[in-house]
Amino acid sequence: MKTLLAVLSVVGAIVVVWYLACIPMNIAGVLTAAERAGAEVSPPEARERRDMSGMALTLRNPTQIGPVWSQDRPRLPAPHQVVIELWDTTVNKKITSKRSLIYHSWITLSATLLGFAIGTGLGILLAVGIVQSRVMDMAVMPWAIVSQTIPIIALAPMIIVVLYSIGVQGLLPKAIISAYLSFFPVVVGMVKGLRSPDQMQMDLMRTYNATDGQRLWKLRLPASMPYLFASLKVGIAASLVGAIVGELPTGAVAGLGARLLAGSYYGQTVQIWSALFAAAIVAALLVALLGVIERALLRRMGQAA
Amino acid sequence: MIGVVSALAVWAGAMWLNMRLAARDTAFARAVVPVVFGVTILVMWELLVRGLQVSAVILPPPSAIAQTFAGNLPTLWADFQQTFLKGALGGYVIGCSAAFLTALAIDRSDFLRRGLLPVGNFVAALPIVGTAPILVMWFGFDWQSKAAVVVVMVYFPVLVNTVAGLSATDAMQRDLMHTYGASPAQSLIKLRLPAAMPFVFNGLKIATTLALIGAIVAEFFGSPIVGMGFRISTSVGSLDLAMVWAQIVVAALAGSLFYGAIALIESRVTFWHPAQRS
């Protein structure tokens, strides 16, 4: 309860700061529009205004600040403009429409989920291999760790274009980038998890005369679940970023990344912000969904905290 | 065909060598096995690309990448300066110090900490690179906008980790400072800041990768005609893939060295921590 109150007041403070920030950010555009409409603005020369800061303009034209929250293409859209745009492009549009954010989110989400499934599957397999084989552990593990410090996303444009040139396009190239980004966090987390059973538990398995496979299936895999979910949450966020970035280099026409790119080309700031919030909502939903699955699964396995 | 066969032969040979090496668990083996593995991958890549005659616009062989790298050092250096030294490093320093100072500022207030921590955790999981087009619009095409993207990206992970670190001391330790009659400032400097350092460095290490990602991706939304992201997107456009790979090598080296540098500082600062002593 106390936490909820604190969170709400922090969020409230952010919204207030946001509304205030709109004034100096947007005042220049508002003054230009007001001048065209024939109003008196100070200073009257557009050239002089360009060299002045937003704060100074605001102080010299306090009567003109009304429209800063309702411009068409503001530098910083007000929160309610973003919310209205989000509402318009989700609830008020058919989901098959090219202008529906749900349509664009789905394009990105499908690539994210496919890539995440591939990356997670391969990651778990590699982790099992690393734990079961000493050679693989010593040869691959250092590279898996080093690869986490590399901005893999720099590969994204190349993957898209190369796959395009050999005839693969659409969902798969984006999914491959997503898979690649979620792969390494899962490997590293899963190896840690598979190694988490302590010596006592391993000894118990030995006294039961368990085979390697049984030890993996009955002890190591169940013990790794909390670690797996921790890295899945990192992985799915990375997958979403991968799918969005994967839409940038070829000028894709659909998807959240395409919305961002189109918005930035045409100066449609409200569209950029609403695409950004849509991406944030999708990410939050995915992480929350994983949290729910985690809790249900751990309870069924008798590990609930 | 010869290329493919020799690639398989190299693979088999290297596997055999690594199996032999891994059988004995020595420091030497631990260092050599990954190197052998890495070199094997490179050699196989080279042999397979040449043997199967893969077109250079799909996958250039490592030798071509090395040639491009060596032949374009001035370009690569200029791009590195623009993207890493100005964009990524500038933003990293600003973002991390801002996050650290914010954490210190909200440290005294339980209310703010309760409110900011969930919000920070939430924001840290969001696809923040998406703010790149907005920030490019605000701060122009040059490195300032890249630094701004990096600031936004590194701020929340560092903030969340620092706040968590500042509450990492246990009641016994705080009581001890209390019995010494230490002022809040003294107990902050002598107890809680040192205790927070492992957490802070955790955040700083996560932020190194984020900084490079932010600086490179932001350049996809507009940049002057220099920079790693710019070079990658234009070289992809002209199918000069060796150049793209050379940039990726630079990015990989920069990323690992940056991470390594922070890890080195960490081992100096938190020499007392169990993770550093083993």
CSV table of N, CA and C in Angstrom, one decimal, chain B residues 4-143:
chain,number,residue,atom,x,y,z
B,4,VAL,N,36.2,-28.0,-48.5
B,4,VAL,CA,35.3,-28.6,-47.6
B,4,VAL,C,35.9,-29.7,-46.8
B,5,VAL,N,36.6,-30.6,-47.6
B,5,VAL,CA,37.3,-31.7,-46.9
B,5,VAL,C,38.3,-31.3,-45.9
B,6,SER,N,39.1,-30.3,-46.3
B,6,SER,CA,40.1,-29.8,-45.3
B,6,SER,C,39.5,-29.1,-44.2
B,7,ALA,N,38.4,-28.5,-44.4
B,7,ALA,CA,37.7,-27.9,-43.2
B,7,ALA,C,37.3,-28.9,-42.2
B,8,LEU,N,36.7,-30.0,-42.8
B,8,LEU,CA,36.3,-31.1,-41.9
B,8,LEU,C,37.5,-31.7,-41.2
B,9,ALA,N,38.6,-31.8,-41.9
B,9,ALA,CA,39.8,-32.4,-41.3
B,9,ALA,C,40.3,-31.5,-40.2
B,10,VAL,N,40.3,-30.2,-40.4
B,10,VAL,CA,40.8,-29.2,-39.4
B,10,VAL,C,39.9,-29.4,-38.2
B,11,TRP,N,38.6,-29.5,-38.4
B,11,TRP,CA,37.6,-29.6,-37.3
B,11,TRP,C,37.9,-30.9,-36.5
B,12,ALA,N,38.1,-32.0,-37.2
B,12,ALA,CA,38.3,-33.2,-36.5
B,12,ALA,C,39.6,-33.1,-35.7
B,13,GLY,N,40.7,-32.6,-36.3
B,13,GLY,CA,42.0,-32.4,-35.7
B,13,GLY,C,41.9,-31.6,-34.4
B,14,ALA,N,41.2,-30.4,-34.6
B,14,ALA,CA,41.1,-29.5,-33.4
B,14,ALA,C,40.3,-30.1,-32.3
B,15,MET,N,39.2,-30.9,-32.7
B,15,MET,CA,38.4,-31.5,-31.6
B,15,MET,C,39.2,-32.5,-30.8
B,16,TRP,N,40.0,-33.3,-31.6
B,16,TRP,CA,40.9,-34.3,-30.9
B,16,TRP,C,41.9,-33.6,-30.0
B,17,LEU,N,42.5,-32.5,-30.5
B,17,LEU,CA,43.5,-31.8,-29.7
B,17,LEU,C,42.8,-31.2,-28.4
B,18,ASN,N,41.6,-30.7,-28.6
B,18,ASN,CA,40.9,-30.1,-27.4
B,18,ASN,C,40.5,-31.2,-26.4
B,19,MET,N,40.1,-32.4,-26.9
B,19,MET,CA,39.7,-33.5,-26.0
B,19,MET,C,40.9,-33.8,-25.2
B,20,ARG,N,42.1,-34.0,-25.9
B,20,ARG,CA,43.3,-34.3,-25.2
B,20,ARG,C,43.6,-33.3,-24.1
B,21,LEU,N,43.5,-32.0,-24.5
B,21,LEU,CA,43.8,-30.9,-23.6
B,21,LEU,C,42.9,-30.9,-22.4
B,22,ALA,N,41.6,-31.1,-22.7
B,22,ALA,CA,40.6,-30.9,-21.7
B,22,ALA,C,40.6,-32.1,-20.7
B,23,ALA,N,41.3,-33.2,-21.1
B,23,ALA,CA,41.3,-34.3,-20.2
B,23,ALA,C,42.1,-33.9,-18.9
B,24,ARG,N,43.1,-33.0,-19.1
B,24,ARG,CA,43.9,-32.6,-17.9
B,24,ARG,C,43.4,-31.2,-17.6
B,25,ASP,N,43.0,-31.0,-16.3
B,25,ASP,CA,42.5,-29.7,-15.9
B,25,ASP,C,43.6,-28.8,-15.4
B,26,THR,N,44.3,-28.2,-16.3
B,26,THR,CA,45.4,-27.3,-15.9
B,26,THR,C,45.1,-25.8,-16.3
B,27,ALA,N,45.8,-24.9,-15.8
B,27,ALA,CA,45.5,-23.5,-16.1
B,27,ALA,C,45.9,-23.3,-17.6
B,28,PHE,N,46.9,-24.1,-18.1
B,28,PHE,CA,47.3,-24.0,-19.5
B,28,PHE,C,46.2,-24.4,-20.4
B,29,ALA,N,45.6,-25.6,-20.0
B,29,ALA,CA,44.5,-26.1,-20.9
B,29,ALA,C,43.3,-25.1,-20.9
B,30,ARG,N,43.0,-24.5,-19.7
B,30,ARG,CA,41.9,-23.6,-19.7
B,30,ARG,C,42.1,-22.4,-20.6
B,31,ALA,N,43.4,-22.0,-20.7
B,31,ALA,CA,43.7,-20.9,-21.6
B,31,ALA,C,43.7,-21.2,-23.1
B,32,VAL,N,44.2,-22.5,-23.3
B,32,VAL,CA,44.4,-22.8,-24.8
B,32,VAL,C,43.2,-23.3,-25.4
B,33,VAL,N,42.3,-24.1,-24.7
B,33,VAL,CA,41.2,-24.7,-25.4
B,33,VAL,C,40.3,-23.7,-26.1
B,34,PRO,N,39.9,-22.6,-25.4
B,34,PRO,CA,39.0,-21.7,-26.1
B,34,PRO,C,39.7,-21.0,-27.3
B,35,VAL,N,41.0,-20.8,-27.2
B,35,VAL,CA,41.8,-20.2,-28.3
B,35,VAL,C,41.8,-21.2,-29.5
B,36,VAL,N,42.0,-22.5,-29.3
B,36,VAL,CA,42.0,-23.5,-30.3
B,36,VAL,C,40.6,-23.5,-31.0
B,37,PHE,N,39.6,-23.4,-30.2
B,37,PHE,CA,38.2,-23.4,-30.7
B,37,PHE,C,38.0,-22.2,-31.6
B,38,GLY,N,38.4,-21.1,-31.1
B,38,GLY,CA,38.2,-19.8,-31.9
B,38,GLY,C,38.9,-19.9,-33.2
B,39,VAL,N,40.2,-20.3,-33.2
B,39,VAL,CA,41.0,-20.4,-34.4
B,39,VAL,C,40.4,-21.4,-35.4
B,40,THR,N,39.9,-22.5,-34.8
B,40,THR,CA,39.3,-23.5,-35.7
B,40,THR,C,38.1,-22.9,-36.4
B,41,ILE,N,37.2,-22.2,-35.7
B,41,ILE,CA,36.1,-21.6,-36.4
B,41,ILE,C,36.5,-20.7,-37.5
B,42,LEU,N,37.6,-19.9,-37.3
B,42,LEU,CA,38.0,-18.9,-38.3
B,42,LEU,C,38.6,-19.7,-39.5
B,43,VAL,N,39.4,-20.7,-39.2
B,43,VAL,CA,40.0,-21.5,-40.3
B,43,VAL,C,38.9,-22.2,-41.1
B,44,MET,N,37.9,-22.8,-40.4
B,44,MET,CA,36.8,-23.5,-41.1
B,44,MET,C,36.0,-22.5,-42.0
B,45,TRP,N,35.7,-21.3,-41.4
B,45,TRP,CA,35.0,-20.3,-42.1
B,45,TRP,C,35.7,-20.0,-43.4
B,46,GLU,N,37.0,-19.7,-43.3
B,46,GLU,CA,37.8,-19.4,-44.5
B,46,GLU,C,37.8,-20.5,-45.5
B,47,LEU,N,38.0,-21.8,-45.1
B,47,LEU,CA,38.0,-22.9,-46.0
B,47,LEU,C,36.7,-23.1,-46.6
B,48,LEU,N,35.6,-23.0,-45.8
B,48,LEU,CA,34.3,-23.3,-46.4
B,48,LEU,C,33.9,-22.3,-47.4
B,49,VAL,N,34.1,-21.0,-47.0
B,49,VAL,CA,33.8,-19.9,-47.9
B,49,VAL,C,34.5,-20.1,-49.3
B,50,ARG,N,35.8,-20.4,-49.2
B,50,ARG,CA,36.6,-20.6,-50.4
B,50,ARG,C,36.1,-21.9,-51.1
B,51,GLY,N,36.0,-22.9,-50.4
B,51,GLY,CA,35.7,-24.2,-51.0
B,51,GLY,C,34.3,-24.2,-51.6
B,52,LEU,N,33.3,-23.6,-51.0
B,52,LEU,CA,32.0,-23.6,-51.6
B,52,LEU,C,31.7,-22.4,-52.5
B,53,GLN,N,32.8,-21.6,-52.6
B,53,GLN,CA,32.7,-20.4,-53.4
B,53,GLN,C,31.5,-19.5,-53.1
B,54,VAL,N,31.4,-19.2,-51.8
B,54,VAL,CA,30.3,-18.4,-51.3
B,54,VAL,C,30.6,-16.9,-51.8
B,55,SER,N,29.6,-16.3,-52.4
B,55,SER,CA,29.8,-14.9,-52.9
B,55,SER,C,30.2,-14.0,-51.7
B,56,ALA,N,31.1,-13.0,-52.1
B,56,ALA,CA,31.6,-12.1,-51.0
B,56,ALA,C,30.4,-11.2,-50.5
B,57,VAL,N,29.3,-11.1,-51.3
B,57,VAL,CA,28.2,-10.2,-50.8
B,57,VAL,C,27.3,-11.0,-49.8
B,58,ILE,N,27.6,-12.3,-49.6
B,58,ILE,CA,26.9,-13.0,-48.6
B,58,ILE,C,27.7,-13.2,-47.4
B,59,LEU,N,28.9,-13.7,-47.5
B,59,LEU,CA,29.8,-13.9,-46.4
B,59,LEU,C,31.2,-13.8,-46.9
B,60,PRO,N,31.9,-12.7,-46.6
B,60,PRO,CA,33.3,-12.6,-47.0
B,60,PRO,C,34.2,-13.5,-46.1
B,61,PRO,N,35.3,-14.1,-46.6
B,61,PRO,CA,36.2,-14.9,-45.7
B,61,PRO,C,36.9,-14.0,-44.8
B,62,PRO,N,37.4,-14.6,-43.6
B,62,PRO,CA,38.1,-13.8,-42.6
B,62,PRO,C,39.3,-13.0,-43.2
B,63,SER,N,40.0,-13.7,-44.2
B,63,SER,CA,41.2,-13.0,-44.7
B,63,SER,C,40.8,-11.7,-45.4
B,64,ALA,N,39.7,-11.7,-46.1
B,64,ALA,CA,39.2,-10.5,-46.8
B,64,ALA,C,38.9,-9.4,-45.7
B,65,ILE,N,38.3,-9.9,-44.6
B,65,ILE,CA,37.9,-8.9,-43.6
B,65,ILE,C,39.2,-8.3,-43.0
B,66,ALA,N,40.2,-9.2,-42.7
B,66,ALA,CA,41.4,-8.7,-42.2
B,66,ALA,C,42.1,-7.7,-43.1
B,67,GLN,N,42.0,-8.0,-44.4
B,67,GLN,CA,42.6,-7.0,-45.4
B,67,GLN,C,41.9,-5.7,-45.3
B,68,THR,N,40.5,-5.7,-45.3
B,68,THR,CA,39.8,-4.5,-45.3
B,68,THR,C,40.1,-3.7,-44.0
B,69,PHE,N,40.2,-4.5,-42.9
B,69,PHE,CA,40.5,-3.9,-41.6
B,69,PHE,C,41.9,-3.1,-41.7
B,70,ALA,N,42.9,-3.8,-42.2
B,70,ALA,CA,44.2,-3.3,-42.3
B,70,ALA,C,44.3,-2.1,-43.3
B,71,GLY,N,43.5,-2.2,-44.4
B,71,GLY,CA,43.5,-1.2,-45.4
B,71,GLY,C,42.8,0.1,-45.1
B,72,ASN,N,41.9,0.0,-44.1
B,72,ASN,CA,41.0,1.2,-43.9
B,72,ASN,C,41.2,1.7,-42.5
B,73,LEU,N,42.4,1.6,-41.9
B,73,LEU,CA,42.6,2.0,-40.5
B,73,LEU,C,42.2,3.4,-40.3
B,74,PRO,N,42.5,4.4,-41.2
B,74,PRO,CA,42.1,5.8,-40.9
B,74,PRO,C,40.6,5.9,-40.8
B,75,THR,N,39.8,5.3,-41.7
B,75,THR,CA,38.4,5.4,-41.7
B,75,THR,C,37.8,4.8,-40.4
B,76,LEU,N,38.4,3.6,-40.1
B,76,LEU,CA,37.9,2.9,-38.9
B,76,LEU,C,38.1,3.7,-37.6
B,77,TRP,N,39.3,4.3,-37.6
B,77,TRP,CA,39.7,5.1,-36.4
B,77,TRP,C,38.7,6.4,-36.3
B,78,ALA,N,38.5,7.0,-37.5
B,78,ALA,CA,37.6,8.1,-37.4
B,78,ALA,C,36.2,7.7,-36.9
B,79,ASP,N,35.7,6.6,-37.4
B,79,ASP,CA,34.4,6.1,-37.0
B,79,ASP,C,34.4,5.8,-35.5
B,80,PHE,N,35.5,5.1,-35.1
B,80,PHE,CA,35.6,4.8,-33.7
B,80,PHE,C,35.6,6.0,-32.8
B,81,GLN,N,36.3,7.0,-33.2
B,81,GLN,CA,36.4,8.3,-32.5
B,81,GLN,C,35.0,8.8,-32.3
B,82,GLN,N,34.3,8.9,-33.5
B,82,GLN,CA,32.9,9.5,-33.5
B,82,GLN,C,32.0,8.8,-32.6
B,83,THR,N,31.9,7.5,-32.8
B,83,THR,CA,30.9,6.7,-32.2
B,83,THR,C,31.2,6.3,-30.8
B,84,PHE,N,32.5,5.8,-30.6
B,84,PHE,CA,32.8,5.3,-29.2
B,84,PHE,C,33.3,6.4,-28.3
B,85,LEU,N,34.3,7.1,-28.8
B,85,LEU,CA,35.0,8.1,-27.8
B,85,LEU,C,34.0,9.2,-27.5
B,86,LYS,N,33.3,9.7,-28.6
B,86,LYS,CA,32.4,10.9,-28.3
B,86,LYS,C,31.0,10.4,-27.9
B,87,GLY,N,30.4,9.6,-28.7
B,87,GLY,CA,29.0,9.2,-28.4
B,87,GLY,C,28.9,8.3,-27.2
B,88,ALA,N,29.5,7.1,-27.3
B,88,ALA,CA,29.2,6.1,-26.3
B,88,ALA,C,29.9,6.5,-24.9
B,89,LEU,N,31.2,6.9,-25.0
B,89,LEU,CA,31.9,7.2,-23.8
B,89,LEU,C,31.3,8.4,-23.1
B,90,GLY,N,31.1,9.5,-23.9
B,90,GLY,CA,30.5,10.7,-23.4
B,90,GLY,C,29.2,10.5,-22.7
B,91,GLY,N,28.3,9.7,-23.4
B,91,GLY,CA,27.0,9.4,-22.8
B,91,GLY,C,27.1,8.6,-21.5
B,92,TYR,N,28.1,7.6,-21.6
B,92,TYR,CA,28.3,6.7,-20.5
B,92,TYR,C,28.7,7.5,-19.2
B,93,VAL,N,29.6,8.4,-19.4
B,93,VAL,CA,30.1,9.1,-18.2
B,93,VAL,C,29.0,10.0,-17.6
B,94,ILE,N,28.3,10.7,-18.5
B,94,ILE,CA,27.2,11.6,-18.1
B,94,ILE,C,26.1,10.7,-17.4
B,95,GLY,N,25.7,9.7,-18.1
B,95,GLY,CA,24.5,8.9,-17.6
B,95,GLY,C,24.8,8.2,-16.3
B,96,CYS,N,26.0,7.6,-16.2
B,96,CYS,CA,26.4,6.9,-15.0
B,96,CYS,C,26.5,7.8,-13.8
B,97,SER,N,27.2,9.0,-14.0
B,97,SER,CA,27.3,9.9,-12.9
B,97,SER,C,25.9,10.5,-12.5
B,98,ALA,N,25.1,10.8,-13.5
B,98,ALA,CA,23.8,11.3,-13.2
B,98,ALA,C,23.0,10.2,-12.3
B,99,ALA,N,23.1,8.9,-12.8
B,99,ALA,CA,22.4,7.9,-12.0
B,99,ALA,C,22.9,7.7,-10.6
B,100,PHE,N,24.2,7.8,-10.5
B,100,PHE,CA,24.9,7.7,-9.2
B,100,PHE,C,24.4,8.8,-8.3
B,101,LEU,N,24.5,10.0,-8.8
B,101,LEU,CA,24.1,11.2,-8.0
B,101,LEU,C,22.6,11.1,-7.6
B,102,THR,N,21.8,10.7,-8.5
B,102,THR,CA,20.3,10.5,-8.2
B,102,THR,C,20.2,9.5,-7.1
B,103,ALA,N,20.9,8.4,-7.2
B,103,ALA,CA,20.8,7.4,-6.1
B,103,ALA,C,21.2,7.9,-4.8
B,104,LEU,N,22.3,8.7,-4.7
B,104,LEU,CA,22.7,9.3,-3.5
B,104,LEU,C,21.6,10.3,-3.0
B,105,ALA,N,21.0,11.0,-3.9
B,105,ALA,CA,20.0,12.0,-3.5
B,105,ALA,C,18.7,11.4,-2.9
B,106,ILE,N,18.3,10.3,-3.5
B,106,ILE,CA,17.1,9.7,-3.0
B,106,ILE,C,17.3,8.7,-1.9
B,107,ASP,N,18.6,8.6,-1.5
B,107,ASP,CA,19.0,7.6,-0.5
B,107,ASP,C,18.4,7.9,0.8
B,108,ARG,N,18.3,9.2,1.2
B,108,ARG,CA,17.8,9.5,2.5
B,108,ARG,C,16.3,9.4,2.7
B,109,SER,N,15.6,9.3,1.5
B,109,SER,CA,14.2,9.2,1.6
B,109,SER,C,13.6,7.8,1.3
B,110,ASP,N,13.0,7.2,2.3
B,110,ASP,CA,12.5,5.9,2.1
B,110,ASP,C,11.4,5.9,1.1
B,111,PHE,N,10.6,7.0,1.1
B,111,PHE,CA,9.4,7.2,0.2
B,111,PHE,C,9.9,7.2,-1.2
B,112,LEU,N,10.9,8.0,-1.5
B,112,LEU,CA,11.3,8.1,-2.9
B,112,LEU,C,11.9,6.8,-3.4
B,113,ARG,N,12.6,6.1,-2.5
B,113,ARG,CA,13.2,4.9,-2.9
B,113,ARG,C,12.2,3.9,-3.2
B,114,ARG,N,11.2,3.8,-2.4
B,114,ARG,CA,10.1,2.8,-2.7
B,114,ARG,C,9.4,3.2,-4.0
B,115,GLY,N,9.3,4.5,-4.3
B,115,GLY,CA,8.6,4.9,-5.5
B,115,GLY,C,9.4,4.7,-6.8
B,116,LEU,N,10.7,5.0,-6.7
B,116,LEU,CA,11.6,5.1,-7.9
B,116,LEU,C,12.0,3.7,-8.3
B,117,LEU,N,12.2,2.8,-7.3
B,117,LEU,CA,12.8,1.5,-7.6
B,117,LEU,C,11.9,0.7,-8.6
B,118,PRO,N,10.6,0.5,-8.3
B,118,PRO,CA,9.8,-0.2,-9.3
B,118,PRO,C,9.7,0.5,-10.6
B,119,VAL,N,9.7,1.8,-10.6
B,119,VAL,CA,9.6,2.5,-11.9
B,119,VAL,C,10.9,2.3,-12.6
B,120,GLY,N,12.0,2.4,-11.9
B,120,GLY,CA,13.3,2.2,-12.6
B,120,GLY,C,13.5,0.8,-13.1
B,121,ASN,N,13.1,-0.2,-12.3
B,121,ASN,CA,13.1,-1.6,-12.8
B,121,ASN,C,12.3,-1.8,-14.0
B,122,PHE,N,11.1,-1.1,-14.0
B,122,PHE,CA,10.2,-1.2,-15.2
B,122,PHE,C,10.9,-0.6,-16.4
B,123,VAL,N,11.4,0.6,-16.2
B,123,VAL,CA,12.0,1.3,-17.4
B,123,VAL,C,13.2,0.6,-17.9
B,124,ALA,N,14.0,-0.1,-17.0
B,124,ALA,CA,15.2,-0.7,-17.4
B,124,ALA,C,14.9,-1.9,-18.3
B,125,ALA,N,13.7,-2.5,-18.3
B,125,ALA,CA,13.4,-3.6,-19.1
B,125,ALA,C,12.7,-3.2,-20.4
B,126,LEU,N,12.6,-1.9,-20.7
B,126,LEU,CA,11.9,-1.4,-21.9
B,126,LEU,C,12.9,-1.3,-23.0
B,127,PRO,N,12.4,-1.4,-24.3
B,127,PRO,CA,13.2,-1.1,-25.4
B,127,PRO,C,13.6,0.3,-25.6
B,128,ILE,N,14.5,0.8,-24.8
B,128,ILE,CA,14.8,2.3,-24.8
B,128,ILE,C,15.5,2.8,-26.0
B,129,VAL,N,16.1,1.8,-26.8
B,129,VAL,CA,16.7,2.3,-28.1
B,129,VAL,C,15.7,3.0,-28.9
B,130,GLY,N,14.4,2.7,-28.7
B,130,GLY,CA,13.3,3.3,-29.5
B,130,GLY,C,13.3,4.8,-29.3
B,131,THR,N,13.9,5.4,-28.2
B,131,THR,CA,13.9,6.8,-28.1
B,131,THR,C,14.9,7.5,-29.0
B,132,ALA,N,15.7,6.7,-29.7
B,132,ALA,CA,16.7,7.3,-30.6
B,132,ALA,C,16.2,8.3,-31.6
B,133,PRO,N,15.1,7.9,-32.3
B,133,PRO,CA,14.6,8.9,-33.3
B,133,PRO,C,14.2,10.2,-32.7
B,134,ILE,N,13.6,10.2,-31.5
B,134,ILE,CA,13.2,11.4,-30.8
B,134,ILE,C,14.4,12.2,-30.4
B,135,LEU,N,15.4,11.6,-29.9
B,135,LEU,CA,16.6,12.3,-29.4
B,135,LEU,C,17.4,12.8,-30.6
B,136,VAL,N,17.4,12.1,-31.7
B,136,VAL,CA,18.1,12.6,-32.9
B,136,VAL,C,17.4,13.9,-33.4
B,137,MET,N,16.1,13.9,-33.3
B,137,MET,CA,15.3,15.1,-33.7
B,137,MET,C,15.7,16.3,-32.8
B,138,TRP,N,15.8,16.0,-31.5
B,138,TRP,CA,16.1,17.1,-30.5
B,138,TRP,C,17.5,17.6,-30.6
B,139,PHE,N,18.5,16.7,-30.6
B,139,PHE,CA,19.8,17.1,-30.5
B,139,PHE,C,20.6,17.2,-31.7
B,140,GLY,N,20.0,16.9,-32.9
B,140,GLY,CA,20.7,17.0,-34.2
B,140,GLY,C,21.4,15.7,-34.5
B,141,PHE,N,22.1,15.7,-35.7
B,141,PHE,CA,22.6,14.5,-36.2
B,141,PHE,C,24.0,14.1,-35.6
B,142,ASP,N,24.7,15.1,-35.0
B,142,ASP,CA,26.0,14.8,-34.5
B,142,ASP,C,26.1,14.0,-33.2
B,143,TRP,N,27.2,13.8,-32.6
B,143,TRP,CA,27.4,12.9,-31.5
B,143,TRP,C,26.6,13.2,-30.3
